[in-house]
């Protein structure tokens, strides 16, 4: 956790005061709907179908238990007793009253949190790998860099009215767990031959209406230049991004229409002019920010724990949980644990206030009082001693967070969809539930193996359907809900030895809601028939065979 | 006439008149703000009639077009046709930091209280407010924040601005 200084605290406190004034002016009729809209959006407040929705930032997914308890308290005091963890490492409340939102923001500020720029045409919450800092395959810990980006982007005066929203992701491990290539800017922290830190910079990736994989504009940007370079990209985009059509306003379209070479040249020109200016980072700054992060303390432990080995040999349920829901840690004798928020009858990513409090207790007991929110809408305890895994598993099982479905079809990623969101064309949660029920058997899930299934209720793609191995998109056809299916997408897949993102391909005409579980079933059966090895995943088979065999099977009966 | 403010209060007696196509409306010896095209074509003529020249930029104008004429100018105004058009912020930043403009930089158009802080930090020092805006509240908004993370273009101006650094 980054712990605020008084300087940081002052900024969030004054932001609350500013928004309180703006809300009062709006309620008093002194600000029009149009004038208030960007102000409320940049403070996380949407107007949804039933009520306003407040999106709170969880910067790069990291929170401590004091903050989680505040989420619970807010859910109880201002909402209907629950919150929804999102695909962008935020939490959303679906039922706050507009006039109470400044109070919610003040409560958040009291635990060093905010909802600044979680919406609107500005730089959004920067996201990262949920295993940042503890992953064995990590090259550079991205957390301090993510915090520097958070500070730089917070209330940046020049970039508060961009052509469109702007999302930055940063990853520092060999595997890209932050889906950097489908962000407006994707940063990969790495080191050069002499061990100096730098960043590979990709620009213009994104999902939504025009899914596209970002292009690398810099292979190695020295760390001192990080903010200056980001600023150069934002400045070029702010001046040249389209403002005449919101569907063509994202930087991916600017890059496409300008041409990669020309766009890169403009960034480089602007960067060359500002390179030695005040935005150049110093070692003191980076060290001071790094030093504000809490450090986990580790005991000296053997790599494997005998109790864990014994239990997993005798208890297959524990063994499965161990396989799917625990993850390697860079420190011997430790593991990271994913709490699955994908449960029968509960929308993906939802948790009640009581559950949040219970999770906070467990995080205090088992993971040094901190946890992470993942872009797959789950929670992670990052620093668990392996010898405590059996006990933690029992506790999580009692709470219902021990489904061994991480990385499997049961770990469905879905936006709130038409039940809540006014943008949606179709519902997502009932579709997720129907698929969840169909594939409830864990035996079946394990047999299918690794599979990301993502559902978005509309083309805005909050459920990241384009990068699901199976993606389901709600579409509107003459006022009816239909679902388009894509396969072969991946947020990160090794192609010729390099990790890249891949956009799924549409298999054909869309389906009625009731047919979606059958369609998924047919896709799975096709895969199981084509699979050549146990470890050949669904997405690998699609990459090998193309979509044709899947398409044939799915549409066979109709013909 | 829109109300004009700076960070210290309302400015009365603004000497600047904006040329809007009718040269007769501009008395000899006035301080005149010219649209960019007029400035580029007729700056020489206007120089003889006017006491001082300013230029009015629209968000899509390229600063290159005035880069060599900055010494002829006493004021640059940037228009915000709608408050959500953020290009003017980057133009202001570039004028202050890249082109070294130290004269008056005025925000005109759809200018309201909630932009004032951002505009100030991007290098603007005067604000021609939209008619319904209250001058005192807009002046107060220049100080919405006492601390900031970004090196804004306001560092080139007379106003001290917020304390700027990273949090730690």
PDB file of N, CA and C in Angstrom, chain A residues 138-218:
ATOM      1  N   UNK A 138       8.280 -11.738 -12.111  1.00  0.00           N
ATOM      2  CA  UNK A 138       8.339 -10.273 -12.218  1.00  0.00           C
ATOM      3  C   UNK A 138       9.757  -9.796 -12.538  1.00  0.00           C
ATOM      4  N   UNK A 139       9.835  -8.844 -13.445  1.00  0.00           N
ATOM      5  CA  UNK A 139      11.114  -8.243 -13.806  1.00  0.00           C
ATOM      6  C   UNK A 139      11.282  -6.935 -13.031  1.00  0.00           C
ATOM      7  N   UNK A 140      10.217  -6.137 -13.028  1.00  0.00           N
ATOM      8  CA  UNK A 140      10.218  -4.858 -12.312  1.00  0.00           C
ATOM      9  C   UNK A 140       8.894  -4.762 -11.556  1.00  0.00           C
ATOM     10  N   UNK A 141       8.962  -4.398 -10.293  1.00  0.00           N
ATOM     11  CA  UNK A 141       7.735  -4.169  -9.528  1.00  0.00           C
ATOM     12  C   UNK A 141       7.058  -2.890 -10.038  1.00  0.00           C
ATOM     13  N   UNK A 142       5.839  -3.020 -10.576  1.00  0.00           N
ATOM     14  CA  UNK A 142       5.213  -1.845 -11.199  1.00  0.00           C
ATOM     15  C   UNK A 142       4.506  -0.903 -10.216  1.00  0.00           C
ATOM     16  N   UNK A 143       4.427  -1.276  -8.940  1.00  0.00           N
ATOM     17  CA  UNK A 143       3.543  -0.532  -8.033  1.00  0.00           C
ATOM     18  C   UNK A 143       3.952   0.929  -7.837  1.00  0.00           C
ATOM     19  N   UNK A 144       5.222   1.180  -7.571  1.00  0.00           N
ATOM     20  CA  UNK A 144       5.635   2.573  -7.362  1.00  0.00           C
ATOM     21  C   UNK A 144       5.409   3.394  -8.632  1.00  0.00           C
ATOM     22  N   UNK A 145       5.637   2.760  -9.784  1.00  0.00           N
ATOM     23  CA  UNK A 145       5.430   3.466 -11.056  1.00  0.00           C
ATOM     24  C   UNK A 145       3.947   3.748 -11.274  1.00  0.00           C
ATOM     25  N   UNK A 146       3.127   2.786 -10.872  1.00  0.00           N
ATOM     26  CA  UNK A 146       1.676   2.987 -10.998  1.00  0.00           C
ATOM     27  C   UNK A 146       1.230   4.139 -10.096  1.00  0.00           C
ATOM     28  N   UNK A 147       1.818   4.238  -8.914  1.00  0.00           N
ATOM     29  CA  UNK A 147       1.462   5.329  -8.007  1.00  0.00           C
ATOM     30  C   UNK A 147       1.937   6.681  -8.567  1.00  0.00           C
ATOM     31  N   UNK A 148       3.111   6.686  -9.163  1.00  0.00           N
ATOM     32  CA  UNK A 148       3.593   7.933  -9.783  1.00  0.00           C
ATOM     33  C   UNK A 148       2.620   8.358 -10.890  1.00  0.00           C
ATOM     34  N   UNK A 149       2.167   7.384 -11.660  1.00  0.00           N
ATOM     35  CA  UNK A 149       1.207   7.707 -12.728  1.00  0.00           C
ATOM     36  C   UNK A 149      -0.117   8.170 -12.118  1.00  0.00           C
ATOM     37  N   UNK A 150      -0.522   7.530 -11.017  1.00  0.00           N
ATOM     38  CA  UNK A 150      -1.759   7.976 -10.358  1.00  0.00           C
ATOM     39  C   UNK A 150      -1.642   9.443  -9.949  1.00  0.00           C
ATOM     40  N   UNK A 151      -0.531   9.785  -9.323  1.00  0.00           N
ATOM     41  CA  UNK A 151      -0.383  11.163  -8.861  1.00  0.00           C
ATOM     42  C   UNK A 151      -0.345  12.127 -10.043  1.00  0.00           C
ATOM     43  N   UNK A 152       0.458  11.797 -11.025  1.00  0.00           N
ATOM     44  CA  UNK A 152       0.573  12.686 -12.191  1.00  0.00           C
ATOM     45  C   UNK A 152      -0.776  12.893 -12.882  1.00  0.00           C
ATOM     46  N   UNK A 153      -1.562  11.821 -12.982  1.00  0.00           N
ATOM     47  CA  UNK A 153      -2.814  11.936 -13.737  1.00  0.00           C
ATOM     48  C   UNK A 153      -3.953  12.545 -12.909  1.00  0.00           C
ATOM     49  N   UNK A 154      -3.780  12.612 -11.591  1.00  0.00           N
ATOM     50  CA  UNK A 154      -4.872  13.084 -10.734  1.00  0.00           C
ATOM     51  C   UNK A 154      -5.044  14.604 -10.842  1.00  0.00           C
ATOM     52  N   UNK A 155      -6.199  15.003 -11.362  1.00  0.00           N
ATOM     53  CA  UNK A 155      -6.532  16.422 -11.575  1.00  0.00           C
ATOM     54  C   UNK A 155      -5.466  17.100 -12.439  1.00  0.00           C
ATOM     55  N   UNK A 156      -5.002  16.382 -13.460  1.00  0.00           N
ATOM     56  CA  UNK A 156      -4.067  17.012 -14.394  1.00  0.00           C
ATOM     57  C   UNK A 156      -4.819  18.124 -15.128  1.00  0.00           C
ATOM     58  N   UNK A 157      -4.372  19.369 -14.987  1.00  0.00           N
ATOM     59  CA  UNK A 157      -5.179  20.469 -15.517  1.00  0.00           C
ATOM     60  C   UNK A 157      -5.333  20.446 -17.040  1.00  0.00           C
ATOM     61  N   UNK A 158      -4.323  19.951 -17.709  1.00  0.00           N
ATOM     62  CA  UNK A 158      -4.354  20.012 -19.179  1.00  0.00           C
ATOM     63  C   UNK A 158      -5.223  18.907 -19.781  1.00  0.00           C
ATOM     64  N   UNK A 159      -5.433  17.836 -19.021  1.00  0.00           N
ATOM     65  CA  UNK A 159      -6.073  16.660 -19.620  1.00  0.00           C
ATOM     66  C   UNK A 159      -7.394  16.282 -18.955  1.00  0.00           C
ATOM     67  N   UNK A 160      -8.128  17.282 -18.478  1.00  0.00           N
ATOM     68  CA  UNK A 160      -9.415  17.002 -17.830  1.00  0.00           C
ATOM     69  C   UNK A 160     -10.565  16.965 -18.838  1.00  0.00           C
ATOM     70  N   UNK A 161     -10.308  17.449 -20.044  1.00  0.00           N
ATOM     71  CA  UNK A 161     -11.359  17.437 -21.074  1.00  0.00           C
ATOM     72  C   UNK A 161     -10.783  16.882 -22.372  1.00  0.00           C
ATOM     73  N   UNK A 162     -10.417  15.608 -22.314  1.00  0.00           N
ATOM     74  CA  UNK A 162      -9.868  14.923 -23.480  1.00  0.00           C
ATOM     75  C   UNK A 162     -10.999  14.619 -24.469  1.00  0.00           C
ATOM     76  N   UNK A 163     -10.642  14.218 -25.699  1.00  0.00           N
ATOM     77  CA  UNK A 163     -11.706  13.826 -26.629  1.00  0.00           C
ATOM     78  C   UNK A 163     -12.553  12.663 -26.086  1.00  0.00           C
ATOM     79  N   UNK A 164     -11.936  11.798 -25.295  1.00  0.00           N
ATOM     80  CA  UNK A 164     -12.628  10.608 -24.805  1.00  0.00           C
ATOM     81  C   UNK A 164     -11.856  10.069 -23.614  1.00  0.00           C
ATOM     82  N   UNK A 165     -12.402   9.020 -22.980  1.00  0.00           N
ATOM     83  CA  UNK A 165     -11.720   8.425 -21.831  1.00  0.00           C
ATOM     84  C   UNK A 165     -10.355   7.878 -22.221  1.00  0.00           C
ATOM     85  N   UNK A 166      -9.494   7.718 -21.195  1.00  0.00           N
ATOM     86  CA  UNK A 166      -8.119   7.323 -21.484  1.00  0.00           C
ATOM     87  C   UNK A 166      -7.612   6.391 -20.403  1.00  0.00           C
ATOM     88  N   UNK A 167      -7.244   5.170 -20.808  1.00  0.00           N
ATOM     89  CA  UNK A 167      -6.883   4.153 -19.821  1.00  0.00           C
ATOM     90  C   UNK A 167      -5.437   3.713 -19.985  1.00  0.00           C
ATOM     91  N   UNK A 168      -4.755   3.660 -18.859  1.00  0.00           N
ATOM     92  CA  UNK A 168      -3.350   3.252 -18.850  1.00  0.00           C
ATOM     93  C   UNK A 168      -3.215   1.992 -18.002  1.00  0.00           C
ATOM     94  N   UNK A 169      -2.479   1.018 -18.516  1.00  0.00           N
ATOM     95  CA  UNK A 169      -2.174  -0.182 -17.727  1.00  0.00           C
ATOM     96  C   UNK A 169      -0.678  -0.397 -17.734  1.00  0.00           C
ATOM     97  N   UNK A 170      -0.182  -0.945 -16.623  1.00  0.00           N
ATOM     98  CA  UNK A 170       1.261  -1.183 -16.524  1.00  0.00           C
ATOM     99  C   UNK A 170       1.493  -2.593 -15.998  1.00  0.00           C
ATOM    100  N   UNK A 171       2.473  -3.261 -16.597  1.00  0.00           N
ATOM    101  CA  UNK A 171       2.805  -4.631 -16.215  1.00  0.00           C
ATOM    102  C   UNK A 171       4.317  -4.724 -16.072  1.00  0.00           C
ATOM    103  N   UNK A 172       4.762  -5.512 -15.088  1.00  0.00           N
ATOM    104  CA  UNK A 172       6.204  -5.610 -14.890  1.00  0.00           C
ATOM    105  C   UNK A 172       6.719  -7.037 -14.871  1.00  0.00           C
ATOM    106  N   UNK A 173       5.847  -7.974 -15.271  1.00  0.00           N
ATOM    107  CA  UNK A 173       6.232  -9.388 -15.238  1.00  0.00           C
ATOM    108  C   UNK A 173       6.388  -9.919 -16.661  1.00  0.00           C
ATOM    109  N   UNK A 174       6.932 -11.140 -16.758  1.00  0.00           N
ATOM    110  CA  UNK A 174       7.080 -11.732 -18.099  1.00  0.00           C
ATOM    111  C   UNK A 174       5.710 -12.001 -18.727  1.00  0.00           C
ATOM    112  N   UNK A 175       4.787 -12.544 -17.921  1.00  0.00           N
ATOM    113  CA  UNK A 175       3.430 -12.718 -18.429  1.00  0.00           C
ATOM    114  C   UNK A 175       2.688 -11.388 -18.260  1.00  0.00           C
ATOM    115  N   UNK A 176       1.910 -11.027 -19.258  1.00  0.00           N
ATOM    116  CA  UNK A 176       1.155  -9.769 -19.179  1.00  0.00           C
ATOM    117  C   UNK A 176      -0.191 -10.045 -18.527  1.00  0.00           C
ATOM    118  N   UNK A 177      -0.258  -9.811 -17.232  1.00  0.00           N
ATOM    119  CA  UNK A 177      -1.516 -10.027 -16.512  1.00  0.00           C
ATOM    120  C   UNK A 177      -2.330  -8.747 -16.391  1.00  0.00           C
ATOM    121  N   UNK A 178      -1.905  -7.703 -17.066  1.00  0.00           N
ATOM    122  CA  UNK A 178      -2.640  -6.444 -16.995  1.00  0.00           C
ATOM    123  C   UNK A 178      -3.290  -6.092 -18.333  1.00  0.00           C
ATOM    124  N   UNK A 179      -3.227  -7.015 -19.287  1.00  0.00           N
ATOM    125  CA  UNK A 179      -3.831  -6.796 -20.615  1.00  0.00           C
ATOM    126  C   UNK A 179      -3.394  -5.452 -21.201  1.00  0.00           C
ATOM    127  N   UNK A 180      -2.097  -5.168 -21.103  1.00  0.00           N
ATOM    128  CA  UNK A 180      -1.601  -3.830 -21.478  1.00  0.00           C
ATOM    129  C   UNK A 180      -1.905  -3.461 -22.927  1.00  0.00           C
ATOM    130  N   UNK A 181      -1.956  -4.492 -23.795  1.00  0.00           N
ATOM    131  CA  UNK A 181      -2.093  -4.167 -25.220  1.00  0.00           C
ATOM    132  C   UNK A 181      -3.509  -3.799 -25.641  1.00  0.00           C
ATOM    133  N   UNK A 182      -4.450  -3.887 -24.724  1.00  0.00           N
ATOM    134  CA  UNK A 182      -5.790  -3.409 -25.060  1.00  0.00           C
ATOM    135  C   UNK A 182      -6.119  -2.165 -24.228  1.00  0.00           C
ATOM    136  N   UNK A 183      -5.108  -1.350 -23.964  1.00  0.00           N
ATOM    137  CA  UNK A 183      -5.298  -0.079 -23.269  1.00  0.00           C
ATOM    138  C   UNK A 183      -4.834   1.072 -24.169  1.00  0.00           C
ATOM    139  N   UNK A 184      -5.312   2.272 -23.851  1.00  0.00           N
ATOM    140  CA  UNK A 184      -4.906   3.441 -24.638  1.00  0.00           C
ATOM    141  C   UNK A 184      -3.386   3.587 -24.591  1.00  0.00           C
ATOM    142  N   UNK A 185      -2.839   3.411 -23.381  1.00  0.00           N
ATOM    143  CA  UNK A 185      -1.386   3.265 -23.264  1.00  0.00           C
ATOM    144  C   UNK A 185      -1.125   2.005 -22.438  1.00  0.00           C
ATOM    145  N   UNK A 186      -0.297   1.137 -22.964  1.00  0.00           N
ATOM    146  CA  UNK A 186       0.116  -0.061 -22.233  1.00  0.00           C
ATOM    147  C   UNK A 186       1.609   0.022 -21.966  1.00  0.00           C
ATOM    148  N   UNK A 187       1.978  -0.053 -20.700  1.00  0.00           N
ATOM    149  CA  UNK A 187       3.387   0.057 -20.330  1.00  0.00           C
ATOM    150  C   UNK A 187       3.888  -1.292 -19.838  1.00  0.00           C
ATOM    151  N   UNK A 188       5.054  -1.686 -20.315  1.00  0.00           N
ATOM    152  CA  UNK A 188       5.701  -2.875 -19.793  1.00  0.00           C
ATOM    153  C   UNK A 188       7.022  -2.448 -19.180  1.00  0.00           C
ATOM    154  N   UNK A 189       7.133  -2.613 -17.860  1.00  0.00           N
ATOM    155  CA  UNK A 189       8.384  -2.243 -17.199  1.00  0.00           C
ATOM    156  C   UNK A 189       9.394  -3.359 -17.424  1.00  0.00           C
ATOM    157  N   UNK A 190      10.608  -2.995 -17.788  1.00  0.00           N
ATOM    158  CA  UNK A 190      11.649  -3.998 -18.027  1.00  0.00           C
ATOM    159  C   UNK A 190      13.008  -3.381 -17.710  1.00  0.00           C
ATOM    160  N   UNK A 191      14.056  -4.182 -17.865  1.00  0.00           N
ATOM    161  CA  UNK A 191      15.397  -3.657 -17.602  1.00  0.00           C
ATOM    162  C   UNK A 191      16.264  -3.855 -18.829  1.00  0.00           C
ATOM    163  N   UNK A 192      17.267  -2.977 -18.982  1.00  0.00           N
ATOM    164  CA  UNK A 192      18.185  -3.133 -20.118  1.00  0.00           C
ATOM    165  C   UNK A 192      19.378  -3.998 -19.695  1.00  0.00           C
ATOM    166  N   UNK A 193      20.385  -4.080 -20.540  1.00  0.00           N
ATOM    167  CA  UNK A 193      21.516  -4.983 -20.286  1.00  0.00           C
ATOM    168  C   UNK A 193      22.230  -4.661 -18.974  1.00  0.00           C
ATOM    169  N   UNK A 194      22.225  -3.372 -18.595  1.00  0.00           N
ATOM    170  CA  UNK A 194      22.947  -3.018 -17.368  1.00  0.00           C
ATOM    171  C   UNK A 194      22.018  -2.922 -16.163  1.00  0.00           C
ATOM    172  N   UNK A 195      20.765  -3.365 -16.355  1.00  0.00           N
ATOM    173  CA  UNK A 195      19.859  -3.423 -15.211  1.00  0.00           C
ATOM    174  C   UNK A 195      19.079  -2.152 -14.948  1.00  0.00           C
ATOM    175  N   UNK A 196      19.198  -1.154 -15.824  1.00  0.00           N
ATOM    176  CA  UNK A 196      18.404   0.068 -15.632  1.00  0.00           C
ATOM    177  C   UNK A 196      16.955  -0.179 -16.042  1.00  0.00           C
ATOM    178  N   UNK A 197      16.066   0.454 -15.300  1.00  0.00           N
ATOM    179  CA  UNK A 197      14.640   0.265 -15.571  1.00  0.00           C
ATOM    180  C   UNK A 197      14.175   1.168 -16.712  1.00  0.00           C
ATOM    181  N   UNK A 198      13.309   0.624 -17.525  1.00  0.00           N
ATOM    182  CA  UNK A 198      12.686   1.411 -18.585  1.00  0.00           C
ATOM    183  C   UNK A 198      11.329   0.810 -18.924  1.00  0.00           C
ATOM    184  N   UNK A 199      10.681   1.385 -19.915  1.00  0.00           N
ATOM    185  CA  UNK A 199       9.329   0.943 -20.246  1.00  0.00           C
ATOM    186  C   UNK A 199       9.171   0.752 -21.750  1.00  0.00           C
ATOM    187  N   UNK A 200       8.554  -0.369 -22.107  1.00  0.00           N
ATOM    188  CA  UNK A 200       8.086  -0.507 -23.482  1.00  0.00           C
ATOM    189  C   UNK A 200       6.722   0.164 -23.538  1.00  0.00           C
ATOM    190  N   UNK A 201       6.529   1.047 -24.497  1.00  0.00           N
ATOM    191  CA  UNK A 201       5.306   1.842 -24.532  1.00  0.00           C
ATOM    192  C   UNK A 201       4.467   1.459 -25.749  1.00  0.00           C
ATOM    193  N   UNK A 202       3.272   0.969 -25.475  1.00  0.00           N
ATOM    194  CA  UNK A 202       2.339   0.668 -26.564  1.00  0.00           C
ATOM    195  C   UNK A 202       1.192   1.665 -26.504  1.00  0.00           C
ATOM    196  N   UNK A 203       0.722   2.071 -27.665  1.00  0.00           N
ATOM    197  CA  UNK A 203      -0.331   3.083 -27.728  1.00  0.00           C
ATOM    198  C   UNK A 203      -1.456   2.593 -28.630  1.00  0.00           C
ATOM    199  N   UNK A 204      -2.669   2.989 -28.288  1.00  0.00           N
ATOM    200  CA  UNK A 204      -3.778   2.815 -29.222  1.00  0.00           C
ATOM    201  C   UNK A 204      -4.457   1.466 -29.182  1.00  0.00           C
ATOM    202  N   UNK A 205      -4.235   0.692 -28.111  1.00  0.00           N
ATOM    203  CA  UNK A 205      -5.015  -0.524 -27.971  1.00  0.00           C
ATOM    204  C   UNK A 205      -6.353  -0.194 -27.336  1.00  0.00           C
ATOM    205  N   UNK A 206      -7.297  -1.123 -27.441  1.00  0.00           N
ATOM    206  CA  UNK A 206      -8.565  -0.873 -26.780  1.00  0.00           C
ATOM    207  C   UNK A 206      -9.609  -1.857 -27.226  1.00  0.00           C
ATOM    208  N   UNK A 207     -10.685  -1.926 -26.468  1.00  0.00           N
ATOM    209  CA  UNK A 207     -11.782  -2.827 -26.809  1.00  0.00           C
ATOM    210  C   UNK A 207     -12.914  -1.982 -27.378  1.00  0.00           C
ATOM    211  N   UNK A 208     -14.096  -2.099 -26.815  1.00  0.00           N
ATOM    212  CA  UNK A 208     -15.190  -1.265 -27.298  1.00  0.00           C
ATOM    213  C   UNK A 208     -15.573  -1.579 -28.733  1.00  0.00           C
ATOM    214  N   UNK A 209     -16.083  -0.569 -29.411  1.00  0.00           N
ATOM    215  CA  UNK A 209     -16.626  -0.720 -30.753  1.00  0.00           C
ATOM    216  C   UNK A 209     -15.582  -1.174 -31.777  1.00  0.00           C
ATOM    217  N   UNK A 210     -14.359  -0.669 -31.613  1.00  0.00           N
ATOM    218  CA  UNK A 210     -13.299  -0.989 -32.558  1.00  0.00           C
ATOM    219  C   UNK A 210     -12.160  -1.651 -31.791  1.00  0.00           C
ATOM    220  N   UNK A 211     -12.268  -2.953 -31.547  1.00  0.00           N
ATOM    221  CA  UNK A 211     -11.208  -3.598 -30.759  1.00  0.00           C
ATOM    222  C   UNK A 211      -9.908  -3.639 -31.552  1.00  0.00           C
ATOM    223  N   UNK A 212      -8.832  -3.321 -30.890  1.00  0.00           N
ATOM    224  CA  UNK A 212      -7.565  -3.230 -31.608  1.00  0.00           C
ATOM    225  C   UNK A 212      -6.429  -3.430 -30.610  1.00  0.00           C
ATOM    226  N   UNK A 213      -5.371  -4.068 -31.078  1.00  0.00           N
ATOM    227  CA  UNK A 213      -4.209  -4.309 -30.233  1.00  0.00           C
ATOM    228  C   UNK A 213      -3.253  -3.124 -30.386  1.00  0.00           C
ATOM    229  N   UNK A 214      -2.738  -2.644 -29.272  1.00  0.00           N
ATOM    230  CA  UNK A 214      -1.874  -1.463 -29.300  1.00  0.00           C
ATOM    231  C   UNK A 214      -0.583  -1.694 -30.080  1.00  0.00           C
ATOM    232  N   UNK A 215       0.014  -0.583 -30.548  1.00  0.00           N
ATOM    233  CA  UNK A 215       1.280  -0.683 -31.266  1.00  0.00           C
ATOM    234  C   UNK A 215       2.399  -0.108 -30.400  1.00  0.00           C
ATOM    235  N   UNK A 216       3.537  -0.746 -30.458  1.00  0.00           N
ATOM    236  CA  UNK A 216       4.669  -0.291 -29.644  1.00  0.00           C
ATOM    237  C   UNK A 216       5.295   0.931 -30.313  1.00  0.00           C
ATOM    238  N   UNK A 217       5.359   2.037 -29.572  1.00  0.00           N
ATOM    239  CA  UNK A 217       5.977   3.245 -30.122  1.00  0.00           C
ATOM    240  C   UNK A 217       7.366   3.480 -29.526  1.00  0.00           C
ATOM    241  N   UNK A 218       7.689   2.782 -28.452  1.00  0.00           N
ATOM    242  CA  UNK A 218       9.023   2.883 -27.848  1.00  0.00           C
ATOM    243  C   UNK A 218       9.371   1.527 -27.258  1.00  0.00           C
TER     244      UNK A 218
END
